[in-house]
Short mmCIF file of N, CA and C in Angstrom, two decimals:
data_model
loop_
_atom_site.label_atom_id
_atom_site.label_comp_id
_atom_site.label_asym_id
_atom_site.label_seq_id
_atom_site.Cartn_x
_atom_site.Cartn_y
_atom_site.Cartn_z
N MET C 1 21.82 -21.44 -15.20
CA MET C 1 21.07 -20.63 -14.86
C MET C 1 20.35 -20.81 -13.55
N THR C 2 20.06 -22.24 -13.32
CA THR C 2 19.24 -22.69 -12.22
C THR C 2 20.25 -22.28 -10.96
N GLN C 3 21.57 -22.45 -11.02
CA GLN C 3 22.20 -22.00 -9.88
C GLN C 3 22.15 -20.50 -9.54
N GLU C 4 22.05 -19.74 -10.52
CA GLU C 4 21.81 -18.31 -10.38
C GLU C 4 20.37 -18.10 -9.44
N ASN C 5 19.59 -18.86 -10.12
CA ASN C 5 18.14 -18.64 -9.40
C ASN C 5 18.21 -19.20 -7.93
N ASP C 6 18.91 -20.21 -7.63
CA ASP C 6 18.98 -20.56 -6.37
C ASP C 6 19.88 -19.72 -5.38
N LYS C 7 20.78 -18.93 -5.87
CA LYS C 7 21.65 -17.97 -5.14
C LYS C 7 20.61 -16.81 -5.03
N ASN C 8 19.81 -16.39 -5.95
CA ASN C 8 18.89 -15.19 -5.72
C ASN C 8 17.87 -15.72 -4.74
N ALA C 9 17.48 -16.72 -4.68
CA ALA C 9 16.32 -17.30 -3.74
C ALA C 9 17.01 -17.32 -2.30
N LEU C 10 18.17 -17.81 -2.23
CA LEU C 10 19.01 -17.75 -0.97
C LEU C 10 19.05 -16.31 -0.48
N VAL C 11 19.50 -15.22 -1.32
CA VAL C 11 19.64 -14.04 -1.00
C VAL C 11 18.25 -13.26 -0.42
N TYR C 12 17.08 -13.59 -1.06
CA TYR C 12 15.99 -13.07 -0.72
C TYR C 12 15.51 -13.88 0.70
N LEU C 13 15.73 -15.01 0.67
CA LEU C 13 15.43 -15.73 2.08
C LEU C 13 16.16 -15.19 3.28
N LEU C 14 17.65 -14.86 3.03
CA LEU C 14 18.32 -14.19 4.24
C LEU C 14 17.64 -12.93 4.40
N ALA C 15 17.36 -12.05 3.38
CA ALA C 15 17.22 -10.83 3.43
C ALA C 15 15.75 -10.82 4.28
N GLY C 16 14.70 -11.71 3.83
CA GLY C 16 13.50 -11.86 4.85
C GLY C 16 13.81 -12.15 6.16
N PHE C 17 14.70 -12.92 6.37
CA PHE C 17 14.94 -13.29 7.92
C PHE C 17 15.51 -11.99 8.68
N GLY C 18 16.30 -11.39 7.84
CA GLY C 18 17.02 -10.23 8.33
C GLY C 18 15.90 -9.04 8.76
N LEU C 19 15.15 -8.86 7.86
CA LEU C 19 14.10 -7.97 7.85
C LEU C 19 13.12 -8.24 8.95
N GLY C 20 12.77 -9.60 9.19
CA GLY C 20 11.97 -10.01 10.29
C GLY C 20 12.55 -9.92 11.54
N ALA C 21 13.91 -9.87 11.65
CA ALA C 21 14.63 -9.91 12.88
C ALA C 21 14.58 -8.44 13.27
N LEU C 22 14.76 -7.55 12.33
CA LEU C 22 14.82 -6.09 12.61
C LEU C 22 13.64 -5.59 13.12
N ILE C 23 12.49 -6.12 12.35
CA ILE C 23 11.13 -5.58 12.99
C ILE C 23 11.04 -6.22 14.29
N GLY C 24 11.28 -7.48 14.52
CA GLY C 24 11.06 -8.04 15.91
C GLY C 24 11.94 -7.10 16.97
N ALA C 25 13.07 -6.67 16.78
CA ALA C 25 13.94 -5.99 17.76
C ALA C 25 13.36 -4.74 17.87
N VAL C 26 13.07 -3.92 16.85
CA VAL C 26 12.28 -2.71 16.97
C VAL C 26 10.99 -2.63 17.85
N ALA C 27 10.12 -3.73 17.48
CA ALA C 27 9.02 -3.91 18.26
C ALA C 27 9.34 -4.20 19.67
N GLY C 28 10.34 -4.99 19.89
CA GLY C 28 10.67 -5.36 21.28
C GLY C 28 11.19 -4.01 22.08
N ILE C 29 11.97 -3.34 21.55
CA ILE C 29 12.49 -2.19 22.15
C ILE C 29 11.32 -1.14 22.38
N LEU C 30 10.59 -0.99 21.56
CA LEU C 30 9.43 0.11 21.40
C LEU C 30 8.39 -0.18 22.90
N PHE C 31 8.21 -1.77 22.90
CA PHE C 31 7.13 -1.98 23.84
C PHE C 31 7.76 -2.38 25.17
N ALA C 32 9.07 -2.30 25.20
CA ALA C 32 9.77 -2.45 26.70
C ALA C 32 9.46 -1.35 27.58
N PRO C 33 9.18 -1.69 28.76
CA PRO C 33 8.85 -0.75 29.73
C PRO C 33 10.16 0.13 30.31
N LYS C 34 10.44 1.21 29.45
CA LYS C 34 11.68 2.01 29.66
C LYS C 34 11.43 3.44 29.40
N ALA C 35 12.26 4.37 29.98
CA ALA C 35 12.00 5.57 29.60
C ALA C 35 12.20 6.02 28.17
N GLY C 36 11.45 6.87 27.56
CA GLY C 36 11.60 7.33 26.13
C GLY C 36 12.85 7.57 25.57
N SER C 37 13.55 8.23 26.34
CA SER C 37 15.02 8.85 26.11
C SER C 37 15.91 7.52 26.06
N GLU C 38 15.79 6.68 27.01
CA GLU C 38 16.71 5.51 26.92
C GLU C 38 16.29 4.58 25.76
N THR C 39 14.87 4.59 25.46
CA THR C 39 14.43 3.57 24.44
C THR C 39 15.17 4.17 23.11
N ARG C 40 14.89 5.35 22.94
CA ARG C 40 15.52 6.10 21.67
C ARG C 40 17.02 5.83 21.56
N GLY C 41 17.75 5.95 22.70
CA GLY C 41 19.19 5.73 22.62
C GLY C 41 19.50 4.39 22.13
N GLU C 42 18.87 3.46 22.76
CA GLU C 42 18.98 1.90 22.38
C GLU C 42 18.75 1.80 21.02
N LEU C 43 17.60 2.47 20.60
CA LEU C 43 17.21 2.17 18.98
C LEU C 43 18.05 2.86 18.01
N GLY C 44 18.61 3.87 18.50
CA GLY C 44 19.74 4.49 17.57
C GLY C 44 20.99 3.54 17.52
N ASP C 45 21.46 3.02 18.79
CA ASP C 45 22.62 2.15 18.80
C ASP C 45 22.22 0.89 17.81
N LYS C 46 21.13 0.41 18.00
CA LYS C 46 20.92 -0.81 17.29
C LYS C 46 20.79 -0.63 15.77
N ILE C 47 20.37 0.59 15.57
CA ILE C 47 20.27 1.11 13.98
C ILE C 47 21.80 1.31 13.40
N LYS C 48 22.50 1.83 14.30
CA LYS C 48 23.93 2.08 13.85
C LYS C 48 24.70 0.61 13.69
N ASP C 49 24.38 -0.17 14.70
CA ASP C 49 24.90 -1.67 14.51
C ASP C 49 24.39 -2.58 13.34
N LEU C 50 23.04 -2.33 13.16
CA LEU C 50 22.74 -2.89 11.88
C LEU C 50 23.25 -2.38 10.70
N LYS C 51 23.35 -1.06 10.57
CA LYS C 51 23.80 -0.27 9.31
C LYS C 51 25.24 -0.89 9.04
N GLY C 52 26.12 -0.91 10.00
CA GLY C 52 27.45 -1.36 9.88
C GLY C 52 27.50 -2.85 9.51
N LYS C 53 26.64 -3.82 9.92
CA LYS C 53 26.72 -5.17 9.79
C LYS C 53 26.08 -5.27 8.36
N THR C 54 25.27 -4.61 7.80
CA THR C 54 24.41 -4.58 6.49
C THR C 54 25.62 -4.07 5.52
N GLU C 55 26.32 -2.92 5.97
CA GLU C 55 27.47 -2.60 4.80
C GLU C 55 28.63 -3.69 4.56
N GLU C 56 28.93 -4.30 5.87
CA GLU C 56 29.86 -5.61 5.87
C GLU C 56 29.30 -6.66 5.00
N TRP C 57 28.10 -7.02 5.09
CA TRP C 57 27.45 -7.99 4.10
C TRP C 57 27.50 -7.62 2.82
N ILE C 58 26.92 -6.52 2.48
CA ILE C 58 26.99 -5.94 1.07
C ILE C 58 28.42 -5.87 0.53
N ALA C 59 29.41 -5.69 1.26
CA ALA C 59 30.83 -5.68 0.71
C ALA C 59 31.34 -7.15 0.43
N GLU C 60 30.88 -8.00 1.34
CA GLU C 60 31.22 -9.47 1.25
C GLU C 60 30.54 -9.94 -0.10
N GLN C 61 29.37 -9.71 -0.30
CA GLN C 61 28.62 -10.36 -1.21
C GLN C 61 29.07 -9.52 -2.83
N ARG C 62 29.49 -8.26 -2.54
CA ARG C 62 30.25 -7.72 -3.81
C ARG C 62 31.46 -8.55 -4.15
N ALA C 63 32.17 -8.52 -3.16
CA ALA C 63 33.41 -9.46 -3.20
C ALA C 63 33.41 -10.89 -3.74
N LYS C 64 32.27 -11.51 -3.45
CA LYS C 64 32.19 -12.94 -3.71
C LYS C 64 31.72 -12.71 -5.22
N ARG C 65 30.73 -11.96 -5.45
CA ARG C 65 30.40 -11.84 -6.86
C ARG C 65 31.46 -11.52 -7.81
N HIS C 66 32.40 -10.48 -7.35
CA HIS C 66 33.48 -10.31 -8.20
C HIS C 66 34.54 -11.54 -8.51
N ALA C 67 34.65 -12.26 -7.35
CA ALA C 67 35.54 -13.13 -7.36
C ALA C 67 34.98 -14.45 -8.21
N ASN C 68 33.62 -14.53 -8.14
CA ASN C 68 32.95 -15.82 -9.12
C ASN C 68 33.11 -15.22 -10.41
N GLY C 69 32.77 -13.93 -10.82
CA GLY C 69 32.97 -13.52 -12.13
C GLY C 69 34.42 -13.60 -12.62
N ALA C 70 35.42 -13.45 -11.92
CA ALA C 70 36.78 -13.69 -12.29
C ALA C 70 37.06 -15.14 -12.33
N THR C 71 36.50 -15.97 -11.66
CA THR C 71 36.84 -17.38 -11.73
C THR C 71 36.08 -17.96 -13.11
N GLU C 72 34.85 -17.43 -13.43
CA GLU C 72 34.12 -17.86 -14.52
C GLU C 72 34.73 -17.32 -15.87
N GLU C 73 35.49 -16.24 -15.76
CA GLU C 73 36.38 -15.70 -16.89
C GLU C 73 37.74 -16.60 -17.18
N VAL C 74 38.20 -16.83 -15.92
CA VAL C 74 39.46 -17.53 -16.13
C VAL C 74 39.28 -18.96 -16.76
N GLY C 75 38.05 -19.61 -16.29
CA GLY C 75 37.57 -20.98 -16.49
C GLY C 75 36.95 -20.95 -17.97
N ALA C 76 36.65 -19.88 -18.49
CA ALA C 76 35.91 -19.91 -19.80
C ALA C 76 36.75 -20.02 -21.03
#
């Protein structure tokens, strides 16, 4: 059970870093001296990028969890 807690702690740590990076990126874009339409366009692009990366990461985590579950079933 300790190993599962370690995995959960790592996931929360990585999620925290990701959220911090997202907040920093948004703040940087919003405070940059650019035209509003240009800023909104960049922000939209960054959000689409982040959405794609998040979906990839979630798919990877699900695949890993599925693979680990299958390994445990075979090993048990």
